[in-house]
């Protein structure tokens, strides 16, 4: 395992943990979100391919729904996946996940072999992230940042609200943070392995992303530009958008 004080350098061995154990209730009833299809291919397979597309990635650990690890293994075997690493191919591992995203990521980290010094965490729910974004995150960690997140400026103004006076009443606005200072954070997020493992061993509060856990350690986190196609598939309309992005890619590849 790498020492906290030394960032992973060029040539670092890189693994990706893909938490894919969520139910995806906001998408409506059906299969776990990661197993829903986009143009006939499960979202998870798109996400795995997006990670393996980076030549720097040598291992992908998929964290499957707790009762779905065998099904996910079968899926990975059934879909030809491109070799990613210079050593000639990306390895794949499947482990069962937990009740929360945080727990699922920790179970993925526990499965990493020795010798990995840089870890990306990527949501299965972001199946269309371009390889340039993956490589930008890796590049920033290799350049010395212990934690890196891809992020986008916000289109909407954001309001902070307080509790409604009584059930069903409108929530009062309590603050309007300056939009120019806000970023919407995507994945893959990239980390020095030892830093991320320490965060998962130390931070027990409910945090919605891995960089947030590293921030709690007081370790600096930096941002690189994200990409509009790295959006998270959360609601039914996102499925329509994701299929439109795939159709546009196919049309562009055809020319
Ligand atoms: O729920 P949310 O959209 O934030 O989930 C983000 C990612 O975390 C998804 O890819 C989901 O499958 C994963 N997750 C998980 N284990 C859970 C809950 C969510 O791996 N218990």
PDB file of C-alpha atoms and ligand atoms in Angstrom:
ATOM      1  CA  UNK A   1       0.000   0.000   0.000  1.00  0.00           C
ATOM      2  CA  UNK A   2       1.325   3.479  -0.795  1.00  0.00           C
ATOM      3  CA  UNK A   3       2.438   5.920   1.879  1.00  0.00           C
ATOM      4  CA  UNK A   4      -0.005   8.830   2.485  1.00  0.00           C
ATOM      5  CA  UNK A   5       2.736  11.386   1.914  1.00  0.00           C
ATOM      6  CA  UNK A   6       3.785  10.190  -1.550  1.00  0.00           C
ATOM      7  CA  UNK A   7       1.295  10.701  -4.425  1.00  0.00           C
ATOM      8  CA  UNK A   8       0.997   7.972  -7.073  1.00  0.00           C
ATOM      9  CA  UNK A   9       3.339   8.814  -9.957  1.00  0.00           C
ATOM     10  CA  UNK A  10       3.264   8.106 -13.692  1.00  0.00           C
ATOM     11  CA  UNK A  11       3.129   4.343 -14.103  1.00  0.00           C
ATOM     12  CA  UNK A  12       1.010   3.951 -10.941  1.00  0.00           C
ATOM     13  CA  UNK A  13      -1.183   0.871 -10.997  1.00  0.00           C
ATOM     14  CA  UNK A  14      -4.812   1.947 -11.239  1.00  0.00           C
ATOM     15  CA  UNK A  15      -8.040   0.236 -10.213  1.00  0.00           C
ATOM     16  CA  UNK A  16     -11.625   1.432 -10.523  1.00  0.00           C
ATOM     17  CA  UNK A  17     -14.327   0.591  -7.989  1.00  0.00           C
ATOM     18  CA  UNK A  18     -17.819   0.777  -9.522  1.00  0.00           C
ATOM     19  CA  UNK A  19     -20.600   0.843  -6.910  1.00  0.00           C
ATOM     20  CA  UNK A  20     -23.558  -0.735  -8.711  1.00  0.00           C
ATOM     21  CA  UNK A  21     -25.584  -2.068  -5.793  1.00  0.00           C
ATOM     22  CA  UNK A  22     -28.296   0.600  -5.664  1.00  0.00           C
ATOM     23  CA  UNK A  23     -31.965  -0.192  -6.334  1.00  0.00           C
ATOM     24  CA  UNK A  24     -32.573   3.009  -8.292  1.00  0.00           C
ATOM     25  CA  UNK A  25     -36.012   3.616  -6.825  1.00  0.00           C
ATOM     26  CA  UNK A  26     -36.213   7.090  -8.437  1.00  0.00           C
ATOM     27  CA  UNK A  27     -36.205   5.413 -11.874  1.00  0.00           C
ATOM     28  CA  UNK A  28     -39.431   3.598 -11.009  1.00  0.00           C
ATOM     29  CA  UNK A  29     -40.104  -0.127 -10.500  1.00  0.00           C
ATOM     30  CA  UNK A  30     -37.920  -2.735 -12.227  1.00  0.00           C
ATOM     31  CA  UNK A  31     -34.452  -4.270 -12.144  1.00  0.00           C
ATOM     32  CA  UNK A  32     -31.649  -2.685 -10.065  1.00  0.00           C
ATOM     33  CA  UNK A  33     -30.634   0.534 -11.825  1.00  0.00           C
ATOM     34  CA  UNK A  34     -27.225  -0.690 -13.012  1.00  0.00           C
ATOM     35  CA  UNK A  35     -28.874  -3.612 -14.809  1.00  0.00           C
ATOM     36  CA  UNK A  36     -31.407  -1.488 -16.728  1.00  0.00           C
ATOM     37  CA  UNK A  37     -30.558  -1.374 -20.397  1.00  0.00           C
ATOM     38  CA  UNK A  38     -29.592   1.541 -22.625  1.00  0.00           C
ATOM     39  CA  UNK A  39     -30.023   0.647 -26.284  1.00  0.00           C
ATOM     40  CA  UNK A  40     -30.135  -3.025 -25.273  1.00  0.00           C
ATOM     41  CA  UNK A  41     -26.950  -3.053 -23.157  1.00  0.00           C
ATOM     42  CA  UNK A  42     -27.029  -2.879 -19.324  1.00  0.00           C
ATOM     43  CA  UNK A  43     -25.993   0.498 -17.928  1.00  0.00           C
ATOM     44  CA  UNK A  44     -23.306  -1.241 -15.870  1.00  0.00           C
ATOM     45  CA  UNK A  45     -21.667  -2.655 -18.999  1.00  0.00           C
ATOM     46  CA  UNK A  46     -21.549   0.824 -20.526  1.00  0.00           C
ATOM     47  CA  UNK A  47     -19.925   2.099 -17.303  1.00  0.00           C
ATOM     48  CA  UNK A  48     -17.367  -0.732 -17.194  1.00  0.00           C
ATOM     49  CA  UNK A  49     -16.479  -0.132 -20.859  1.00  0.00           C
ATOM     50  CA  UNK A  50     -16.082   3.600 -20.184  1.00  0.00           C
ATOM     51  CA  UNK A  51     -13.516   2.803 -17.473  1.00  0.00           C
ATOM     52  CA  UNK A  52     -11.699   0.064 -19.416  1.00  0.00           C
ATOM     53  CA  UNK A  53     -11.412   2.516 -22.321  1.00  0.00           C
ATOM     54  CA  UNK A  54      -8.662   4.265 -20.372  1.00  0.00           C
ATOM     55  CA  UNK A  55      -5.383   2.505 -21.120  1.00  0.00           C
ATOM     56  CA  UNK A  56      -4.199   3.374 -17.611  1.00  0.00           C
ATOM     57  CA  UNK A  57      -6.820   1.201 -15.866  1.00  0.00           C
ATOM     58  CA  UNK A  58      -5.687  -2.347 -15.055  1.00  0.00           C
ATOM     59  CA  UNK A  59      -8.486  -3.585 -12.756  1.00  0.00           C
ATOM     60  CA  UNK A  60     -12.224  -2.899 -12.483  1.00  0.00           C
ATOM     61  CA  UNK A  61     -14.024  -4.000  -9.303  1.00  0.00           C
ATOM     62  CA  UNK A  62     -17.800  -4.074  -9.729  1.00  0.00           C
ATOM     63  CA  UNK A  63     -19.799  -3.908  -6.499  1.00  0.00           C
ATOM     64  CA  UNK A  64     -22.990  -5.818  -7.319  1.00  0.00           C
ATOM     65  CA  UNK A  65     -26.386  -5.864  -5.583  1.00  0.00           C
ATOM     66  CA  UNK A  66     -25.929  -8.149  -2.522  1.00  0.00           C
ATOM     67  CA  UNK A  67     -28.119 -10.874  -4.078  1.00  0.00           C
ATOM     68  CA  UNK A  68     -26.950 -10.245  -7.649  1.00  0.00           C
ATOM     69  CA  UNK A  69     -23.196 -10.952  -7.750  1.00  0.00           C
ATOM     70  CA  UNK A  70     -23.580 -14.163  -9.793  1.00  0.00           C
ATOM     71  CA  UNK A  71     -25.859 -12.405 -12.308  1.00  0.00           C
ATOM     72  CA  UNK A  72     -23.371  -9.545 -12.695  1.00  0.00           C
ATOM     73  CA  UNK A  73     -20.468 -11.987 -13.228  1.00  0.00           C
ATOM     74  CA  UNK A  74     -22.479 -13.690 -15.968  1.00  0.00           C
ATOM     75  CA  UNK A  75     -23.226 -10.311 -17.567  1.00  0.00           C
ATOM     76  CA  UNK A  76     -19.562  -9.283 -17.617  1.00  0.00           C
ATOM     77  CA  UNK A  77     -18.620 -12.632 -19.154  1.00  0.00           C
ATOM     78  CA  UNK A  78     -21.348 -12.289 -21.773  1.00  0.00           C
ATOM     79  CA  UNK A  79     -20.225  -8.857 -23.007  1.00  0.00           C
ATOM     80  CA  UNK A  80     -16.910  -8.628 -24.776  1.00  0.00           C
ATOM     81  CA  UNK A  81     -14.932  -5.972 -22.920  1.00  0.00           C
ATOM     82  CA  UNK A  82     -12.019  -4.170 -24.493  1.00  0.00           C
ATOM     83  CA  UNK A  83      -8.524  -4.712 -23.087  1.00  0.00           C
ATOM     84  CA  UNK A  84      -7.479  -1.481 -21.394  1.00  0.00           C
ATOM     85  CA  UNK A  85      -4.083  -1.668 -19.768  1.00  0.00           C
ATOM     86  CA  UNK A  86      -0.751  -1.495 -21.581  1.00  0.00           C
ATOM     87  CA  UNK A  87      -0.053  -4.927 -20.081  1.00  0.00           C
ATOM     88  CA  UNK A  88      -2.761  -6.223 -22.409  1.00  0.00           C
ATOM     89  CA  UNK A  89      -6.212  -6.263 -20.886  1.00  0.00           C
ATOM     90  CA  UNK A  90      -8.195  -5.098 -17.916  1.00  0.00           C
ATOM     91  CA  UNK A  91      -9.009  -7.558 -15.124  1.00  0.00           C
ATOM     92  CA  UNK A  92     -12.487  -7.669 -13.608  1.00  0.00           C
ATOM     93  CA  UNK A  93     -13.692  -8.633 -10.136  1.00  0.00           C
ATOM     94  CA  UNK A  94     -17.259  -8.757  -8.787  1.00  0.00           C
ATOM     95  CA  UNK A  95     -18.056  -8.386  -5.075  1.00  0.00           C
ATOM     96  CA  UNK A  96     -21.430  -8.117  -3.306  1.00  0.00           C
ATOM     97  CA  UNK A  97     -22.393  -4.624  -2.108  1.00  0.00           C
ATOM     98  CA  UNK A  98     -23.965  -3.182   1.039  1.00  0.00           C
ATOM     99  CA  UNK A  99     -26.946  -1.166   2.235  1.00  0.00           C
ATOM    100  CA  UNK A 100     -25.457   2.243   1.434  1.00  0.00           C
ATOM    101  CA  UNK A 101     -23.259   3.563  -1.365  1.00  0.00           C
ATOM    102  CA  UNK A 102     -20.539   4.252   1.213  1.00  0.00           C
ATOM    103  CA  UNK A 103     -20.603   0.631   2.407  1.00  0.00           C
ATOM    104  CA  UNK A 104     -20.576  -0.657  -1.171  1.00  0.00           C
ATOM    105  CA  UNK A 105     -17.473   1.407  -1.985  1.00  0.00           C
ATOM    106  CA  UNK A 106     -15.734   0.148   1.168  1.00  0.00           C
ATOM    107  CA  UNK A 107     -16.459  -3.463   0.180  1.00  0.00           C
ATOM    108  CA  UNK A 108     -14.938  -2.709  -3.236  1.00  0.00           C
ATOM    109  CA  UNK A 109     -11.832  -1.183  -1.633  1.00  0.00           C
ATOM    110  CA  UNK A 110     -11.470  -4.272   0.604  1.00  0.00           C
ATOM    111  CA  UNK A 111     -11.230  -6.420  -2.540  1.00  0.00           C
ATOM    112  CA  UNK A 112      -8.289  -4.512  -4.059  1.00  0.00           C
ATOM    113  CA  UNK A 113      -5.062  -6.493  -4.324  1.00  0.00           C
ATOM    114  CA  UNK A 114      -1.739  -5.077  -3.117  1.00  0.00           C
ATOM    115  CA  UNK A 115       0.173  -3.047  -5.680  1.00  0.00           C
ATOM    116  CA  UNK A 116      -2.706  -0.730  -6.609  1.00  0.00           C
ATOM    117  CA  UNK A 117      -1.758   2.820  -5.651  1.00  0.00           C
ATOM    118  CA  UNK A 118      -4.372   4.946  -7.405  1.00  0.00           C
ATOM    119  CA  UNK A 119      -8.112   4.276  -7.123  1.00  0.00           C
ATOM    120  CA  UNK A 120     -11.011   5.720  -9.091  1.00  0.00           C
ATOM    121  CA  UNK A 121     -14.569   5.418  -7.800  1.00  0.00           C
ATOM    122  CA  UNK A 122     -17.178   5.583 -10.549  1.00  0.00           C
ATOM    123  CA  UNK A 123     -20.972   5.334 -10.286  1.00  0.00           C
ATOM    124  CA  UNK A 124     -22.528   2.665 -12.493  1.00  0.00           C
ATOM    125  CA  UNK A 125     -25.253   5.261 -12.888  1.00  0.00           C
ATOM    126  CA  UNK A 126     -22.901   7.435 -15.024  1.00  0.00           C
ATOM    127  CA  UNK A 127     -22.545   5.082 -17.980  1.00  0.00           C
ATOM    128  CA  UNK A 128     -21.510   7.603 -20.640  1.00  0.00           C
ATOM    129  CA  UNK A 129     -18.530   9.444 -19.143  1.00  0.00           C
ATOM    130  CA  UNK A 130     -15.992  10.103 -21.939  1.00  0.00           C
ATOM    131  CA  UNK A 131     -12.506   8.596 -21.628  1.00  0.00           C
ATOM    132  CA  UNK A 132     -10.922  12.073 -21.728  1.00  0.00           C
ATOM    133  CA  UNK A 133     -12.630  12.890 -18.419  1.00  0.00           C
ATOM    134  CA  UNK A 134     -11.354   9.619 -16.893  1.00  0.00           C
ATOM    135  CA  UNK A 135      -7.822  10.398 -18.074  1.00  0.00           C
ATOM    136  CA  UNK A 136      -8.011  14.002 -16.797  1.00  0.00           C
ATOM    137  CA  UNK A 137      -8.834  12.726 -13.293  1.00  0.00           C
ATOM    138  CA  UNK A 138      -6.016  10.160 -13.426  1.00  0.00           C
ATOM    139  CA  UNK A 139      -3.598  12.815 -14.694  1.00  0.00           C
ATOM    140  CA  UNK A 140      -4.368  15.175 -11.808  1.00  0.00           C
ATOM    141  CA  UNK A 141      -3.834  12.432  -9.184  1.00  0.00           C
ATOM    142  CA  UNK A 142      -0.593  11.421 -10.882  1.00  0.00           C
ATOM    143  CA  UNK A 143       0.476  15.076 -10.804  1.00  0.00           C
ATOM    144  CA  UNK A 144       0.249  15.007  -7.007  1.00  0.00           C
ATOM    145  CA  UNK A 145      -3.343  15.706  -5.897  1.00  0.00           C
ATOM    146  CA  UNK A 146      -4.499  13.147  -3.276  1.00  0.00           C
ATOM    147  CA  UNK A 147      -8.147  13.567  -4.316  1.00  0.00           C
ATOM    148  CA  UNK A 148      -9.650  14.779  -7.609  1.00  0.00           C
ATOM    149  CA  UNK A 149     -13.268  15.271  -8.698  1.00  0.00           C
ATOM    150  CA  UNK A 150     -14.661  16.149 -12.141  1.00  0.00           C
ATOM    151  CA  UNK A 151     -17.222  18.912 -11.833  1.00  0.00           C
ATOM    152  CA  UNK A 152     -19.475  21.209 -13.867  1.00  0.00           C
ATOM    153  CA  UNK A 153     -20.720  24.753 -13.300  1.00  0.00           C
ATOM    154  CA  UNK A 154     -24.431  24.949 -12.441  1.00  0.00           C
ATOM    155  CA  UNK A 155     -27.131  26.134 -14.835  1.00  0.00           C
ATOM    156  CA  UNK A 156     -29.706  26.592 -12.068  1.00  0.00           C
ATOM    157  CA  UNK A 157     -29.499  28.930  -9.111  1.00  0.00           C
ATOM    158  CA  UNK A 158     -29.512  26.888  -5.880  1.00  0.00           C
ATOM    159  CA  UNK A 159     -31.521  27.772  -2.761  1.00  0.00           C
ATOM    160  CA  UNK A 160     -30.971  26.394   0.704  1.00  0.00           C
ATOM    161  CA  UNK A 161     -34.284  25.739   2.435  1.00  0.00           C
ATOM    162  CA  UNK A 162     -35.361  25.198   6.022  1.00  0.00           C
ATOM    163  CA  UNK A 163     -38.080  22.928   7.407  1.00  0.00           C
ATOM    164  CA  UNK A 164     -41.674  23.786   6.523  1.00  0.00           C
ATOM    165  CA  UNK A 165     -43.665  25.305   9.410  1.00  0.00           C
ATOM    166  CA  UNK A 166     -46.204  22.478   9.189  1.00  0.00           C
ATOM    167  CA  UNK A 167     -46.511  19.367   6.969  1.00  0.00           C
ATOM    168  CA  UNK A 168     -47.459  20.313   3.407  1.00  0.00           C
ATOM    169  CA  UNK A 169     -46.654  24.032   3.886  1.00  0.00           C
ATOM    170  CA  UNK A 170     -44.072  25.638   1.530  1.00  0.00           C
ATOM    171  CA  UNK A 171     -40.437  25.382   2.717  1.00  0.00           C
ATOM    172  CA  UNK A 172     -38.840  28.738   3.561  1.00  0.00           C
ATOM    173  CA  UNK A 173     -35.700  29.783   1.660  1.00  0.00           C
ATOM    174  CA  UNK A 174     -32.885  30.492   4.132  1.00  0.00           C
ATOM    175  CA  UNK A 175     -29.947  31.237   1.784  1.00  0.00           C
ATOM    176  CA  UNK A 176     -28.857  31.609  -1.856  1.00  0.00           C
ATOM    177  CA  UNK A 177     -25.217  30.506  -2.279  1.00  0.00           C
ATOM    178  CA  UNK A 178     -23.335  32.402  -5.013  1.00  0.00           C
ATOM    179  CA  UNK A 179     -23.834  30.254  -8.119  1.00  0.00           C
ATOM    180  CA  UNK A 180     -20.460  31.073  -9.662  1.00  0.00           C
ATOM    181  CA  UNK A 181     -18.757  29.396  -6.678  1.00  0.00           C
ATOM    182  CA  UNK A 182     -20.789  26.165  -6.887  1.00  0.00           C
ATOM    183  CA  UNK A 183     -19.966  23.023  -8.900  1.00  0.00           C
ATOM    184  CA  UNK A 184     -21.993  19.874  -9.587  1.00  0.00           C
ATOM    185  CA  UNK A 185     -19.690  16.963  -8.903  1.00  0.00           C
ATOM    186  CA  UNK A 186     -19.494  13.854 -11.081  1.00  0.00           C
ATOM    187  CA  UNK A 187     -17.507  10.623 -11.130  1.00  0.00           C
ATOM    188  CA  UNK A 188     -14.986   9.039 -11.611  1.00  0.00           C
ATOM    189  CA  UNK A 189     -13.392  10.585  -8.559  1.00  0.00           C
ATOM    190  CA  UNK A 190      -9.699   9.761  -8.232  1.00  0.00           C
ATOM    191  CA  UNK A 191      -7.646   9.153  -5.100  1.00  0.00           C
ATOM    192  CA  UNK A 192      -4.339   8.122  -3.749  1.00  0.00           C
ATOM    193  CA  UNK A 193      -5.341   4.668  -2.462  1.00  0.00           C
ATOM    194  CA  UNK A 194      -4.043   5.089   1.094  1.00  0.00           C
ATOM    195  CA  UNK A 195      -5.927   8.387   1.483  1.00  0.00           C
ATOM    196  CA  UNK A 196      -9.246   6.902   0.329  1.00  0.00           C
ATOM    197  CA  UNK A 197      -8.852   3.798   2.492  1.00  0.00           C
ATOM    198  CA  UNK A 198      -8.104   6.012   5.518  1.00  0.00           C
ATOM    199  CA  UNK A 199     -11.222   8.092   4.782  1.00  0.00           C
ATOM    200  CA  UNK A 200     -13.401   4.970   4.661  1.00  0.00           C
ATOM    201  CA  UNK A 201     -11.859   3.687   7.921  1.00  0.00           C
ATOM    202  CA  UNK A 202     -12.317   7.014   9.717  1.00  0.00           C
ATOM    203  CA  UNK A 203     -15.436   8.791   8.485  1.00  0.00           C
ATOM    204  CA  UNK A 204     -18.721   7.322   9.642  1.00  0.00           C
ATOM    205  CA  UNK A 205     -21.139  10.191   8.875  1.00  0.00           C
ATOM    206  CA  UNK A 206     -23.427   9.805   5.925  1.00  0.00           C
ATOM    207  CA  UNK A 207     -21.618  11.456   3.001  1.00  0.00           C
ATOM    208  CA  UNK A 208     -22.916  11.325  -0.590  1.00  0.00           C
ATOM    209  CA  UNK A 209     -19.547  11.166  -2.368  1.00  0.00           C
ATOM    210  CA  UNK A 210     -16.084   9.809  -1.643  1.00  0.00           C
ATOM    211  CA  UNK A 211     -14.347  13.165  -1.976  1.00  0.00           C
ATOM    212  CA  UNK A 212     -16.604  14.433   0.811  1.00  0.00           C
ATOM    213  CA  UNK A 213     -15.139  11.769   3.097  1.00  0.00           C
ATOM    214  CA  UNK A 214     -11.591  12.784   2.198  1.00  0.00           C
ATOM    215  CA  UNK A 215     -12.501  16.432   2.921  1.00  0.00           C
ATOM    216  CA  UNK A 216     -13.511  15.359   6.442  1.00  0.00           C
ATOM    217  CA  UNK A 217      -9.920  14.174   6.953  1.00  0.00           C
ATOM    218  CA  UNK A 218      -8.720  17.698   6.153  1.00  0.00           C
ATOM    219  CA  UNK A 219      -7.003  16.452   2.986  1.00  0.00           C
ATOM    220  CA  UNK A 220      -7.293  18.864   0.022  1.00  0.00           C
ATOM    221  CA  UNK A 221      -9.598  17.908  -2.841  1.00  0.00           C
ATOM    222  CA  UNK A 222      -9.288  19.563  -6.272  1.00  0.00           C
ATOM    223  CA  UNK A 223     -11.619  19.833  -9.252  1.00  0.00           C
ATOM    224  CA  UNK A 224     -10.982  19.137 -12.951  1.00  0.00           C
ATOM    225  CA  UNK A 225     -13.509  19.935 -15.696  1.00  0.00           C
ATOM    226  CA  UNK A 226     -16.322  17.384 -15.897  1.00  0.00           C
ATOM    227  CA  UNK A 227     -18.404  16.602 -18.976  1.00  0.00           C
ATOM    228  CA  UNK A 228     -22.112  17.001 -19.759  1.00  0.00           C
ATOM    229  CA  UNK A 229     -22.254  13.348 -20.904  1.00  0.00           C
ATOM    230  CA  UNK A 230     -21.106  12.181 -17.447  1.00  0.00           C
ATOM    231  CA  UNK A 231     -24.569  12.942 -16.014  1.00  0.00           C
ATOM    232  CA  UNK A 232     -26.105  10.516 -13.523  1.00  0.00           C
ATOM    233  CA  UNK A 233     -29.038   8.445 -14.741  1.00  0.00           C
ATOM    234  CA  UNK A 234     -31.486   9.003 -11.903  1.00  0.00           C
ATOM    235  CA  UNK A 235     -34.979   9.702 -13.221  1.00  0.00           C
ATOM    236  CA  UNK A 236     -36.930   8.257 -16.200  1.00  0.00           C
ATOM    237  CA  UNK A 237     -36.111  11.283 -18.408  1.00  0.00           C
ATOM    238  CA  UNK A 238     -32.376  10.570 -17.939  1.00  0.00           C
ATOM    239  CA  UNK A 239     -32.850   7.221 -19.723  1.00  0.00           C
ATOM    240  CA  UNK A 240     -34.236   9.073 -22.753  1.00  0.00           C
ATOM    241  CA  UNK A 241     -31.284  11.487 -22.704  1.00  0.00           C
ATOM    242  CA  UNK A 242     -28.738   8.650 -22.350  1.00  0.00           C
ATOM    243  CA  UNK A 243     -30.195   6.798 -25.333  1.00  0.00           C
ATOM    244  CA  UNK A 244     -30.116  10.035 -27.356  1.00  0.00           C
ATOM    245  CA  UNK A 245     -26.410  10.491 -26.504  1.00  0.00           C
ATOM    246  CA  UNK A 246     -25.695   6.911 -27.629  1.00  0.00           C
ATOM    247  CA  UNK A 247     -27.615   7.474 -30.872  1.00  0.00           C
ATOM    248  CA  UNK A 248     -25.632  10.671 -31.544  1.00  0.00           C
ATOM    249  CA  UNK A 249     -22.357   8.837 -30.902  1.00  0.00           C
ATOM    250  CA  UNK A 250     -23.352   6.071 -33.270  1.00  0.00           C
ATOM    251  CA  UNK A 251     -24.331   8.572 -35.965  1.00  0.00           C
ATOM    252  CA  UNK A 252     -21.032  10.428 -35.553  1.00  0.00           C
ATOM    253  CA  UNK A 253     -19.021   7.175 -35.651  1.00  0.00           C
ATOM    254  CA  UNK A 254     -20.764   6.318 -38.902  1.00  0.00           C
ATOM    255  CA  UNK A 255     -19.235   9.321 -40.691  1.00  0.00           C
TER     256      UNK A 255
HETATM  257  O1  LIG B   1     -28.334   6.429  -5.210  1.00  0.00           O
HETATM  258  P1  LIG B   1     -27.288   7.097  -6.040  1.00  0.00           P
HETATM  259  O2  LIG B   1     -27.794   7.477  -7.396  1.00  0.00           O
HETATM  260  O3  LIG B   1     -26.533   8.196  -5.353  1.00  0.00           O
HETATM  261  O4  LIG B   1     -26.212   5.933  -6.304  1.00  0.00           O
HETATM  262  C1  LIG B   1     -24.978   6.197  -6.899  1.00  0.00           C
HETATM  263  C2  LIG B   1     -24.284   4.886  -7.189  1.00  0.00           C
HETATM  264  O5  LIG B   1     -24.072   4.161  -5.972  1.00  0.00           O
HETATM  265  C3  LIG B   1     -25.085   3.977  -8.133  1.00  0.00           C
HETATM  266  O6  LIG B   1     -24.203   3.478  -9.135  1.00  0.00           O
HETATM  267  C4  LIG B   1     -25.596   2.896  -7.195  1.00  0.00           C
HETATM  268  O7  LIG B   1     -25.747   1.637  -7.842  1.00  0.00           O
HETATM  269  C5  LIG B   1     -24.525   2.829  -6.129  1.00  0.00           C
HETATM  270  N1  LIG B   1     -25.005   2.300  -4.832  1.00  0.00           N
HETATM  271  C6  LIG B   1     -24.397   1.152  -4.283  1.00  0.00           C
HETATM  272  N2  LIG B   1     -24.859   0.614  -3.104  1.00  0.00           N
HETATM  273  C7  LIG B   1     -25.912   1.164  -2.463  1.00  0.00           C
HETATM  274  C8  LIG B   1     -26.539   2.335  -3.004  1.00  0.00           C
HETATM  275  C9  LIG B   1     -26.061   2.894  -4.184  1.00  0.00           C
HETATM  276  O8  LIG B   1     -23.452   0.610  -4.879  1.00  0.00           O
HETATM  277  N3  LIG B   1     -26.352   0.574  -1.355  1.00  0.00           N
END
